[in-house]
Coordinates of C-alpha atoms and ligand atoms in Angstrom, one line a residue:
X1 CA 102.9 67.5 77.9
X2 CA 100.8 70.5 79.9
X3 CA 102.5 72.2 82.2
X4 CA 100.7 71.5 85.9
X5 CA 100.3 75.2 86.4
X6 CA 100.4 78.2 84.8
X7 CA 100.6 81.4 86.5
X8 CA 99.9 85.1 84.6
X9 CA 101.8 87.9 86.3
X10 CA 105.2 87.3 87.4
X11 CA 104.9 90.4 90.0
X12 CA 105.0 90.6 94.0
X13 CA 102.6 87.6 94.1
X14 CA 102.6 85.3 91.1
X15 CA 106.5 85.1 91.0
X16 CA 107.1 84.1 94.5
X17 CA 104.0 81.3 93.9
X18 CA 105.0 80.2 90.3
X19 CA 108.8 79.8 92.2
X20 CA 107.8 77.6 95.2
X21 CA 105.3 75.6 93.3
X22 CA 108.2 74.6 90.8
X23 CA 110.6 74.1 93.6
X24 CA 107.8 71.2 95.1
X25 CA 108.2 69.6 91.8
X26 CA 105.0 71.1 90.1
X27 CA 106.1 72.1 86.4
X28 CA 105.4 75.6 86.1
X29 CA 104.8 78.2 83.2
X30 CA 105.3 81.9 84.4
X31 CA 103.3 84.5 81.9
X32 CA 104.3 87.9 81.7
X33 CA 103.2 90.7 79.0
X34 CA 106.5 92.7 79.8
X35 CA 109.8 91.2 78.2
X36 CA 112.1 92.2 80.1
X37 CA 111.0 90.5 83.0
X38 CA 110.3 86.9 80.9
X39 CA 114.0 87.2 80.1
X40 CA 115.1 88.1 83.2
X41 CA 113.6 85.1 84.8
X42 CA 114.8 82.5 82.2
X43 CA 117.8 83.5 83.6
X44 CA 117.3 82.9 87.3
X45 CA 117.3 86.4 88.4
X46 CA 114.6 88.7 89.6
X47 CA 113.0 92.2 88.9
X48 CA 111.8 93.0 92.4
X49 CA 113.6 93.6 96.0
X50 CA 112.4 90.9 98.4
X51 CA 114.3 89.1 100.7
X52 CA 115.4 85.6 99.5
X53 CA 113.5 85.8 96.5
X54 CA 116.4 85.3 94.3
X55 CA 117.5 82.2 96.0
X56 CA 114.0 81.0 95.3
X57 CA 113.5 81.8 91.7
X58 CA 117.3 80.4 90.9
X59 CA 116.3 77.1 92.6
X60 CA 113.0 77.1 90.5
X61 CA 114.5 77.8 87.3
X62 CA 118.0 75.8 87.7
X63 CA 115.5 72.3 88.6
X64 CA 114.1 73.1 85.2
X65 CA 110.7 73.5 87.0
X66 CA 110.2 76.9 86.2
X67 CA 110.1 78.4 82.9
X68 CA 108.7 81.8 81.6
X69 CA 107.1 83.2 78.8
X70 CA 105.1 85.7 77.5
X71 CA 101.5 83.8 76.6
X72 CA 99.9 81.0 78.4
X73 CA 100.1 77.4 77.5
X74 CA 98.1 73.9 78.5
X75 CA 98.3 73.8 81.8
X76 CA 95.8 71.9 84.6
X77 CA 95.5 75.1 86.9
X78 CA 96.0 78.8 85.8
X79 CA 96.8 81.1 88.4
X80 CA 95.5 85.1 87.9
X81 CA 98.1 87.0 89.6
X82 CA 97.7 90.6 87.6
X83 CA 97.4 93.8 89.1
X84 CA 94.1 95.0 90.0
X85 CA 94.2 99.0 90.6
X86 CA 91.4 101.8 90.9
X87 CA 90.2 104.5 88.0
X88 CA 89.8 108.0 89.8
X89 CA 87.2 109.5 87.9
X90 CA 86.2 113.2 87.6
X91 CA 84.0 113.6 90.2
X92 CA 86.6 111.3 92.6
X93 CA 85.0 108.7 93.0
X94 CA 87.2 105.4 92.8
X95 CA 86.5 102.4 90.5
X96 CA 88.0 99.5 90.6
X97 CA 89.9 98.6 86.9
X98 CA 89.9 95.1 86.3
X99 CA 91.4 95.1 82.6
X100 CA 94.1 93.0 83.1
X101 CA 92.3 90.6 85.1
X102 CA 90.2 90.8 81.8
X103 CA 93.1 90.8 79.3
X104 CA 94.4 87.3 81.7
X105 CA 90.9 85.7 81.6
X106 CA 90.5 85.9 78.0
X107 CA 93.9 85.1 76.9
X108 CA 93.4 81.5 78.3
X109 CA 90.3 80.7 75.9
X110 CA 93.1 79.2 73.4
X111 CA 94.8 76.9 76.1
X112 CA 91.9 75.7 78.4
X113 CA 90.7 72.1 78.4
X114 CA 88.1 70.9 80.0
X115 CA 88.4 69.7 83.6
X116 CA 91.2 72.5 83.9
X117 CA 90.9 74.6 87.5
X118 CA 91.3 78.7 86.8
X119 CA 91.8 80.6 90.1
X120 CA 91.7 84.1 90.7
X121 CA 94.5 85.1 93.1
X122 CA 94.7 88.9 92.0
X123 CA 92.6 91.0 94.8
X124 CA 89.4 91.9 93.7
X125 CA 85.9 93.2 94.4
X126 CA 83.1 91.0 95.1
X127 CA 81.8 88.9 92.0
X128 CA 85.3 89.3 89.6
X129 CA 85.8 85.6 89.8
X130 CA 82.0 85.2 88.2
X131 CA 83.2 87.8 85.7
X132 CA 86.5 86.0 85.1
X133 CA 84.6 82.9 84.2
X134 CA 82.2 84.9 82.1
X135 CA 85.0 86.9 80.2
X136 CA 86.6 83.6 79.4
X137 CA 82.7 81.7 78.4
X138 CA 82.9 84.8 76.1
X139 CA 85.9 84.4 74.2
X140 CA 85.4 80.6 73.7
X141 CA 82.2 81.3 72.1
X142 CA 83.8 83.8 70.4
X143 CA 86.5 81.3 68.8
X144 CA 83.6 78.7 68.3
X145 CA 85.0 76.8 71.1
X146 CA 82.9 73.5 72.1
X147 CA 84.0 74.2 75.6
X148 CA 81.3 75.5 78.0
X149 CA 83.3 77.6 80.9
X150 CA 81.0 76.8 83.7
X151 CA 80.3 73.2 82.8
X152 CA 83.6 72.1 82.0
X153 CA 86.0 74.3 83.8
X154 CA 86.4 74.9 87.2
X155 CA 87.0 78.5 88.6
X156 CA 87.8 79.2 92.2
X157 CA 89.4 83.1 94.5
X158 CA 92.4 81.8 96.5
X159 CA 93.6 85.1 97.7
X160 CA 97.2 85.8 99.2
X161 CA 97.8 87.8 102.3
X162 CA 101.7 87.7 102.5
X163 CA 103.3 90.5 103.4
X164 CA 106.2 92.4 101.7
X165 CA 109.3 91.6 102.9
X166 CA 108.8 88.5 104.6
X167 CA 106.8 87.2 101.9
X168 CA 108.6 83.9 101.6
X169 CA 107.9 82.7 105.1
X170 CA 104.2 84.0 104.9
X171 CA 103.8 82.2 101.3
X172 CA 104.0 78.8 103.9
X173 CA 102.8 79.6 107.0
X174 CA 99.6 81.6 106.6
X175 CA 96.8 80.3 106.4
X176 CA 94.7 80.5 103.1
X177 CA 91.5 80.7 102.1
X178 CA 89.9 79.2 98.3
X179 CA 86.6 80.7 97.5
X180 CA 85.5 78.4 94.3
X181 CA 82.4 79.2 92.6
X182 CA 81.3 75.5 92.7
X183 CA 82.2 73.7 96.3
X184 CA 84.1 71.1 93.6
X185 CA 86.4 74.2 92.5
X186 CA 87.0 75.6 95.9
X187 CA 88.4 71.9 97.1
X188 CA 90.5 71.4 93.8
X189 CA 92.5 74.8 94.8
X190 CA 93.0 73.7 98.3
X191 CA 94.8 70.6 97.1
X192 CA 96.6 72.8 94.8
X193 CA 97.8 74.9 97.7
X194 CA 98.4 72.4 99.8
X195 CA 101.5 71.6 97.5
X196 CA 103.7 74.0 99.8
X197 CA 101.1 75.7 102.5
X198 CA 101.5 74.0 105.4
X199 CA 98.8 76.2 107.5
X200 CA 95.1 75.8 107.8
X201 CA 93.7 76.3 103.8
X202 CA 89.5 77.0 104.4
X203 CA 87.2 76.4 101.4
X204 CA 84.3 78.6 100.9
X205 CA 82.9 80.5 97.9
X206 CA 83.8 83.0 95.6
X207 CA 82.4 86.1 97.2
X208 CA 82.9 85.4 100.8
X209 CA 86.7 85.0 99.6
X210 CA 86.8 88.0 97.6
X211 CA 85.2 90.5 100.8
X212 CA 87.7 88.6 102.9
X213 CA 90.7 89.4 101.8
X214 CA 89.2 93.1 101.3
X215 CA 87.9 92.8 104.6
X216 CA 91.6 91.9 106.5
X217 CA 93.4 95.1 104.4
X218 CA 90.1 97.7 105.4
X219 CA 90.7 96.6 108.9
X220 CA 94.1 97.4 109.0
X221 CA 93.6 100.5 106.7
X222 CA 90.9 101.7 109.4
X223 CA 93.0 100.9 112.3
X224 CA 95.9 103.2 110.9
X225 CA 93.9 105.5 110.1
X226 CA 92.7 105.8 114.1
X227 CA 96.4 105.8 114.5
X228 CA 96.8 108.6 112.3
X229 CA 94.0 110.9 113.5
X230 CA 95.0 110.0 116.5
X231 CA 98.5 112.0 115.6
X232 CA 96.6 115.4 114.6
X233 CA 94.7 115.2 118.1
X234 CA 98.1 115.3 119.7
X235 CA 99.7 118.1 117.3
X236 CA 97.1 120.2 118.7
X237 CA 96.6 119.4 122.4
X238 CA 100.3 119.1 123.2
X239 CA 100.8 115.2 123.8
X240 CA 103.9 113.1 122.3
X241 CA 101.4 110.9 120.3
X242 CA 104.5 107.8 120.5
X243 CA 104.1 108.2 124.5
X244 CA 100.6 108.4 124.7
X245 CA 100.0 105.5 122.0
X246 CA 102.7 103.1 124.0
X247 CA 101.2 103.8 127.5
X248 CA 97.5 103.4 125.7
X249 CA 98.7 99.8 124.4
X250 CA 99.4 98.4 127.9
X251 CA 95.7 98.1 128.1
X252 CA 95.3 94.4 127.8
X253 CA 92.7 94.5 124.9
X254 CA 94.4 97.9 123.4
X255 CA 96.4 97.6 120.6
X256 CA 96.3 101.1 118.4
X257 CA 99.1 100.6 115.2
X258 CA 101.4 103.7 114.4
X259 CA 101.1 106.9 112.8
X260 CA 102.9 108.0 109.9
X261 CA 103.4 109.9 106.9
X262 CA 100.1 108.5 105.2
X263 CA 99.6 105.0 103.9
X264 CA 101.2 103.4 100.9
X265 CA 101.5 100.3 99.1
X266 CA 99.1 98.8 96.2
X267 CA 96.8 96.9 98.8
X268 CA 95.9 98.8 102.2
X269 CA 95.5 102.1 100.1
X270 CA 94.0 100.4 96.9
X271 CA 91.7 97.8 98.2
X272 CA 89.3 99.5 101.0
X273 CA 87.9 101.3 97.9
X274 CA 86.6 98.8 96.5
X275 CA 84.3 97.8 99.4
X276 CA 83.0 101.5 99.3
X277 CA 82.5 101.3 95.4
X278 CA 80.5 98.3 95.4
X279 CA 78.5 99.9 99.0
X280 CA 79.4 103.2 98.9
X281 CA 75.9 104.2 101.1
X282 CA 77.2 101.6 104.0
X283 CA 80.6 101.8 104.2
X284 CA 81.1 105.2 105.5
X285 CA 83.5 104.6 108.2
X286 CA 86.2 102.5 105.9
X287 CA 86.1 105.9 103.0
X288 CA 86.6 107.8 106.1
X289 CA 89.4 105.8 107.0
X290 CA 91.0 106.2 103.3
X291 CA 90.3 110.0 103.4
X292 CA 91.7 110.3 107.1
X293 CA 94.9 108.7 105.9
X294 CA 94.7 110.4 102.1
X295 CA 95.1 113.2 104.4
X296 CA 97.7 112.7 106.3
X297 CA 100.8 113.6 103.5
X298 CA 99.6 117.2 103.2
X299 CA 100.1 117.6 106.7
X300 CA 103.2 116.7 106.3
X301 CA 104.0 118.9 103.8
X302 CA 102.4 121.8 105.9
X303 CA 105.0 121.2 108.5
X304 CA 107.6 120.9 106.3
X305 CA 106.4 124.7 105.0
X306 CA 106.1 125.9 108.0
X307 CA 109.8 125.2 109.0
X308 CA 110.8 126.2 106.2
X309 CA 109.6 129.2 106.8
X310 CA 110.7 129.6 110.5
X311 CA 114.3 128.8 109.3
X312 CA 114.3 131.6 106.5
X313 CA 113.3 134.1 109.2
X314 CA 109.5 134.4 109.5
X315 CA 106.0 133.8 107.9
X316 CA 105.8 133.4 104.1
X317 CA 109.4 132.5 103.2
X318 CA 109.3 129.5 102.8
X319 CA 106.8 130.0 100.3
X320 CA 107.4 133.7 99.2
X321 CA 110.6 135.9 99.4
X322 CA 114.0 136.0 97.9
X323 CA 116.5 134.5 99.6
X324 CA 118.8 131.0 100.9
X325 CA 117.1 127.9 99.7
X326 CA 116.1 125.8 102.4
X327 CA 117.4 122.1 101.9
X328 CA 115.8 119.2 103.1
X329 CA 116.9 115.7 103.4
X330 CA 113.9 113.3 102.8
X331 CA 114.6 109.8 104.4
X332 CA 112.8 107.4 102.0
X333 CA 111.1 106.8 99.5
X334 CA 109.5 103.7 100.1
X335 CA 106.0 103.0 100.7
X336 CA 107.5 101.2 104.4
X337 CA 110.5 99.6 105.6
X338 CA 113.0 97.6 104.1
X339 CA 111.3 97.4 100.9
X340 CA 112.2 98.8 97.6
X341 CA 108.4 99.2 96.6
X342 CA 107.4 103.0 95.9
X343 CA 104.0 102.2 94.4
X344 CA 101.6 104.7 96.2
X345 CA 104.5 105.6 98.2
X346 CA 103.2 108.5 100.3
X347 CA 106.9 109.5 100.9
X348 CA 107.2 109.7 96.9
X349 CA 103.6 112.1 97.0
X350 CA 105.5 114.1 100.0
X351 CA 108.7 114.7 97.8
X352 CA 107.1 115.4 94.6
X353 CA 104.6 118.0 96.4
X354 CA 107.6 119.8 97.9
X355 CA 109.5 120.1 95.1
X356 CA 107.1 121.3 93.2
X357 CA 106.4 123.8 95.6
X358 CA 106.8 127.6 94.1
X359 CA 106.9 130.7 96.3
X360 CA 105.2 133.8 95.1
X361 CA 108.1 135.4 93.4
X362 CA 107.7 132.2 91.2
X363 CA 111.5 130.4 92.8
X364 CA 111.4 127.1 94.4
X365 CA 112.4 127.6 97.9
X366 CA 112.8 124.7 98.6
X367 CA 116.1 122.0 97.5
X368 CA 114.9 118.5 98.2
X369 CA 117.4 115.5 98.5
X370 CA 115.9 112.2 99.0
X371 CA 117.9 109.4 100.3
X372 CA 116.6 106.1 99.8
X373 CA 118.9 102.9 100.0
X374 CA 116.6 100.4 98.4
X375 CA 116.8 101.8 94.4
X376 CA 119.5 103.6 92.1
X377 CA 117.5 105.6 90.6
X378 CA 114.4 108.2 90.8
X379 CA 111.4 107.9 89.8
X380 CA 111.2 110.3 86.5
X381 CA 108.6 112.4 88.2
X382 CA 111.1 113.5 90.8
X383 CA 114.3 113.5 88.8
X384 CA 112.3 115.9 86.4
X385 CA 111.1 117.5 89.7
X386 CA 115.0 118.8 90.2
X387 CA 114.8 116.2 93.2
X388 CA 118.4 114.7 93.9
X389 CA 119.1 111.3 94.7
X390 CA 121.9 111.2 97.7
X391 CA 123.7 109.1 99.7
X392 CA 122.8 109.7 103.6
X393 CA 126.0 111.3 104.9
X394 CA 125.9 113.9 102.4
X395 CA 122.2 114.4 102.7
X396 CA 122.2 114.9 106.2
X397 CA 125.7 117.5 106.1
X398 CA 123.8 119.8 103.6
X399 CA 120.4 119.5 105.0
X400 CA 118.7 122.0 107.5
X401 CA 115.8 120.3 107.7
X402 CA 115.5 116.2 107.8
X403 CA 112.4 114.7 107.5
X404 CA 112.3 110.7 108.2
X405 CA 109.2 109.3 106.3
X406 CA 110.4 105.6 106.5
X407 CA 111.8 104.1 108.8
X408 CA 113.9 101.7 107.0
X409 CA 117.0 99.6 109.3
X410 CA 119.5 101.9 106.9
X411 CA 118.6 104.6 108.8
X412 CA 119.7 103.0 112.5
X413 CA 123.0 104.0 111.9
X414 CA 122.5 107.8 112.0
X415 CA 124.4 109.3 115.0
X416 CA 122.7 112.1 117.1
X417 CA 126.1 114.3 116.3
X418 CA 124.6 114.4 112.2
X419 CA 121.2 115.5 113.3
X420 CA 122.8 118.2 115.7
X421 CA 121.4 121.7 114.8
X422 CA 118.8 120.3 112.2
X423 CA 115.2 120.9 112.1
X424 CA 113.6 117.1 112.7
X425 CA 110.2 116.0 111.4
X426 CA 110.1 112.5 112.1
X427 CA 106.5 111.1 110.5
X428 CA 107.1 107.4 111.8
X429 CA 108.6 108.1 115.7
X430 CA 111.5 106.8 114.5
X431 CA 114.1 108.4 117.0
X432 CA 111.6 108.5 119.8
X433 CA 111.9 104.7 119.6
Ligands
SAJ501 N1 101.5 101.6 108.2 C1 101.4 102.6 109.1 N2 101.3 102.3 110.4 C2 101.3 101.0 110.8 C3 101.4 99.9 109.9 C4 101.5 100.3 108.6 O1 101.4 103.8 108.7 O2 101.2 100.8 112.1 C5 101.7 101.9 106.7 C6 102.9 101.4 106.1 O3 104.0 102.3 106.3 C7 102.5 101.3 104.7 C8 101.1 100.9 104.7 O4 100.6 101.2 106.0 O5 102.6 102.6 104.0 C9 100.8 99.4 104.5 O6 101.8 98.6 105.1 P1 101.5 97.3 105.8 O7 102.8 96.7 106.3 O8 100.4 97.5 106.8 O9 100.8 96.3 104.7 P2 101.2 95.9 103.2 O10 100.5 96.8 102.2 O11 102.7 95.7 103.0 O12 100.6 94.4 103.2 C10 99.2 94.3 103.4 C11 99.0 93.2 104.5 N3 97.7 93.1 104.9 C12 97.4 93.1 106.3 O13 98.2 93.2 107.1 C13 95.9 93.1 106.6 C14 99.4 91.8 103.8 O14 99.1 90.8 104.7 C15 98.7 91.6 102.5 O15 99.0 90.4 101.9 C16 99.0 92.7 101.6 O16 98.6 94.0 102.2 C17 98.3 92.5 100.3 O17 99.0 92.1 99.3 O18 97.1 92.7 100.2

């Protein structure tokens, strides 16, 4: 018998939704292309850090529900859950690369049948879920298929917009929005999600869904960003930019987020670019908005430099001159709180940047400890980079200078008396709070 849904990607988003599907009694296939992963959820654990997740995928795979392998079978709806990063290319400008959502669409032409619903859930720029159908009408042609992708199957962009780290809660609660490409499609996949959203679930088309979700990270990504700038306009004229940003906020129709040490995560600093790529001449205010916050971890690094160098007695020795190595304790890796995420973590760029850093005699003058409770071990860049993993205690007692780049609940219980003496560069406000 099909499965009722099968969902490729077992990641951030397709392994909470294959999970709560199965656990409403759908009978779910989970696809992944990495082993590992496949194994380690046929035995009811997970690969990520997410609250409750565990409990979820246990009860999904213990009811029997939830099984996971590494190619699609028959199923009645197949869910797209891939990643869907950018290409930098030599001249900087960012593309979007869509060759897993590719690789996903044309590994179902051997398991479709007709009257079978394929949705896109995978953010993506405007007209993928066209392409998906067309990448999949390709490869059934290709296999001499007598299936006809757009007159027998149904295609249809339901796009998440949970957020790390209370993913579970918003998986139910938000509301949702299904884009089909036919107005039959876009009603099949509310039904579909209907299964366990219990908010409002608006049908539209394809596109509109697609520059939506793009649309509600930009406008987040932009609103940092004002935050951010709004950090370098205080550096220079003298204002506590936490103070001035609290009293701002009583405004009744003010509401400006917070600064910090640039912005992270594989969706706010990913998927603005893909509005500019696809109108790069109109959307000058949201590539502003990336470059302001691009921006904003070499600043940090400046200041780290510069007190380095005040600490070492005077200009240029913290990037030139003999001398004591200046240590600093980097709190977090993370790209934000309480998560164990460090894709496009601009803590990890701050780190790796600092450690890198050579001083004209050719030494590094800098030691860099990073403490971040949420992994056990390093990314390979910064291990290689002669960064050191350390618990906090010792990482604040050797450092003279810490810098808190997230501002993870782990951190709370630092007591003034460890930070006495030290140099403090806190990117998130995080003591001022
Ligand atoms: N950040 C700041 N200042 C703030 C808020 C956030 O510097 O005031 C930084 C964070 O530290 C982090 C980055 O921005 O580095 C992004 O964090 P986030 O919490 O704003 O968002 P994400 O990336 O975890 O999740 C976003 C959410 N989108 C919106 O809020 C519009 C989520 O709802 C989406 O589902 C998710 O992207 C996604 O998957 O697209």
């Amino acid at each position: 018998m099909p499965f009722d849904i099968c969902v490729l990607g077992l990641g951030y988003i397709g392994l909470p939704t294959a999970s709560i599907f199965a656990t409403k009694g759908k009978r779910v296939l989970g696809v992944d292309v990495v082993p590992a992963v496949v194994d380690t959820i046929n035995h009811g654990k997970i690969h990520i850090e997410e609250p409750d997740l565990d409990v979820l995928v246990r009860a999904a795979v213990q009811s029997g529900n939830l099984r996971a392998a590494g190619t699609p079978q028959p199923a009645g709806a197949f869910i797209i859950a891939v990643p869907t990063p950018f290409n930098t290319a030599g001249d900087g400008r960012k593309t979007p690369d869509l060759s897993y959502v590719e690789a996903a669409a044309r590994s179902l032409a051997p398991v479709v049948a007709a009257g079978n619903l394929v949705i896109l859930e995978s953010t993506s720029p405007v007209g993928t879920t066209e392409r998906v159908r067309d990448w999949l009408a390709d490869e059934l042609r290709r296999a001499g298929s007598p299936l006809d992708a757009t007159r027998d199957l149904l295609f249809a962009h339901c796009p998440e917009r949970i957020l790390p780290g209370q993913m579970l809660r918003e998986l139910v609660s938000n509301d949702r929005i299904a884009g089909g490409l036919t107005p039959p499609a876009a009603e099949r996949a509310r039904q579909l999600y209907a299964t366990f959203c219990t908010a409002e679930i608006f049908a539209t088309d394809a596109r509109t869904a697609e520059l939506a979700k793009l649309t509600e990270n930009a406008f987040r990504d932009v609103n940092i960003a004002f935050a951010n700038e709004l950090s370098l306009v205080c550096e220079r004229t003298g204002v506590d930019v936490w103070e001035l940003i609290a009293l701002a906020n009583r405004h009744p129709r003010v509401k400006i987020l917070q600064p910090g040490p640039g912005v992270g995560g594989h969706c706010i600093a990913v998927d603005p670019w893909f509005i500019v790529d696809a109108a790069p001449e109109q959307a000058r205010l949201i590539r502003t908005a990336r470059e302001v916050n691009d921006a904003k971890p070499h600043h940090v690094i400046a200041q780290v430099l510069e007190a380095a160098g005040k600490i070492t007695g005077g200009a240029g020795n913290a990037t030139g001159g003999a001398g004591k190595k200046v240590t600093v304790a980097a709190l977090g890796l993370a790209f934000k709180a309480n998560v164990d995420d460090l894709r496009e973590s601009p803590a990890v760029e701050i780190v790796n940047e600092l450690a890198k850093h050579t001083a004209a005699g050719g030494e590094k003058p800098l030691q860099l400890l990073a403490v971040e409770p949420h992994i056990r071990a390093l990314p390979a860049k910064l291990a290689a980079g002669g960064v050191e993993l350390a618990a906090l205690e010792n990482a604040l007692a050797r450092a003279d200078i810490v810098l808190l780049l997230v501002d993870h609940a782990a951190f709370r219980a630092v007591q003034p008396a460890a930070l006495a003496g030290k140099t403090l560069i806190d990117t998130r406000g995080f003591w001022h709070r």
